[in-house]
Coordinates of C-alpha atoms in Angstrom, one line a residue:
M638 CA 19.8 -5.1 -17.0
K639 CA 16.9 -6.1 -19.1
V640 CA 16.5 -4.9 -22.7
L641 CA 13.5 -2.6 -23.4
Y642 CA 11.8 -2.3 -26.7
N643 CA 9.7 0.5 -28.0
Q644 CA 6.2 -0.5 -29.1
R645 CA 3.1 1.5 -30.1
C646 CA 0.2 1.4 -27.7
A647 CA -2.2 -1.3 -28.7
I648 CA -5.3 0.8 -27.9
C649 CA -4.6 4.3 -29.2
K650 CA -1.7 3.5 -31.6
K651 CA -0.1 6.9 -31.2
N652 CA 2.0 6.7 -28.0
V653 CA 5.1 4.6 -27.6
V654 CA 5.5 2.2 -24.7
K655 CA 8.7 0.5 -23.5
I656 CA 8.2 -3.2 -23.0
S657 CA 10.7 -6.0 -22.1
S658 CA 9.0 -8.9 -23.8
R659 CA 6.9 -9.4 -26.9
R660 CA 4.3 -11.2 -24.7
Q661 CA 3.5 -8.0 -22.8
F662 CA 0.4 -6.1 -23.8
P663 CA 1.6 -2.5 -24.7
I664 CA -0.7 0.0 -23.2
C665 CA 0.2 3.7 -22.5
Y666 CA -0.5 5.8 -19.4
D667 CA -3.0 8.0 -21.3
C668 CA -5.2 5.0 -22.1
Q669 CA -5.1 3.7 -18.5
K670 CA -5.5 7.1 -16.8
N671 CA -9.3 6.6 -16.2
E672 CA -8.8 3.2 -14.6
L673 CA -6.4 4.7 -12.1
K674 CA -9.0 7.1 -10.7
G675 CA -11.0 5.9 -7.7
E676 CA -11.3 6.0 -4.0
I677 CA -8.9 4.0 -1.8
K678 CA -10.6 3.3 1.5
N679 CA -7.7 1.7 3.4
A680 CA -5.5 4.5 5.0
K681 CA -2.3 2.4 4.8
L682 CA -2.8 1.7 1.1
R683 CA -3.9 5.2 0.4
K684 CA -0.5 6.4 1.7
M685 CA 1.3 3.8 -0.4
F686 CA -0.5 4.7 -3.6
D687 CA 0.1 8.4 -3.0
I688 CA 3.2 8.7 -5.2
P689 CA 4.1 11.2 -8.0
E690 CA 2.1 10.7 -11.2
D691 CA 5.4 10.4 -13.2
F692 CA 6.0 7.0 -11.4
Y693 CA 2.7 5.7 -12.7
R694 CA 3.6 7.1 -16.2
E695 CA 6.9 5.3 -16.3
S696 CA 6.0 1.9 -14.7
P697 CA 3.2 -0.3 -16.1
F698 CA 3.7 -2.5 -13.0
L699 CA 2.7 0.3 -10.6
R700 CA -0.3 1.0 -12.7
S701 CA -1.4 -2.6 -12.8
V702 CA -1.2 -3.0 -9.0
K703 CA -3.2 0.1 -8.4
I704 CA -5.8 -0.9 -11.0
Y705 CA -6.1 -4.4 -9.5
Y706 CA -6.7 -2.9 -6.1
L707 CA -9.3 -0.5 -7.4
K708 CA -11.1 -3.4 -9.2
F709 CA -11.0 -6.1 -6.5
G710 CA -10.4 -4.2 -3.3
K711 CA -7.4 -6.1 -2.1
I712 CA -3.8 -6.9 -3.0
S713 CA -1.4 -9.6 -1.7
E714 CA 1.5 -8.9 0.6
K715 CA 3.9 -9.7 -2.2
Q716 CA 2.3 -7.1 -4.4
I717 CA 2.7 -4.5 -1.6
E718 CA 6.3 -5.6 -1.0
F719 CA 7.3 -5.3 -4.7
F720 CA 5.3 -2.1 -5.2
K721 CA 7.2 -0.4 -2.3
K722 CA 10.5 -1.9 -3.7
T723 CA 9.8 -0.5 -7.2
V724 CA 8.9 3.0 -5.8
R725 CA 12.1 3.0 -3.7
E726 CA 14.2 2.1 -6.8
M727 CA 12.5 4.8 -8.8
K728 CA 13.2 7.4 -6.1
E729 CA 16.9 6.5 -6.1
K730 CA 17.2 7.2 -9.8

């Protein structure tokens, strides 16, 4: 189990973000909310990204994968695999 630290958001400076390394850039869900909005054209990926908002609120990794897809229009098979694995683990909790 990795150790999580509380750090203030680097953008708004009011919300607290849990990070596991000091090299991570702490950014809260509220600051990234606008980047998560967009149209997903691929039906398979639309279904994959259709998860509860709380999962995106809790996991910076899930947010980063979705933002990457919205910016560049593609993600790798490894990203898809780990996205699904993370969602599965969060559903089990």
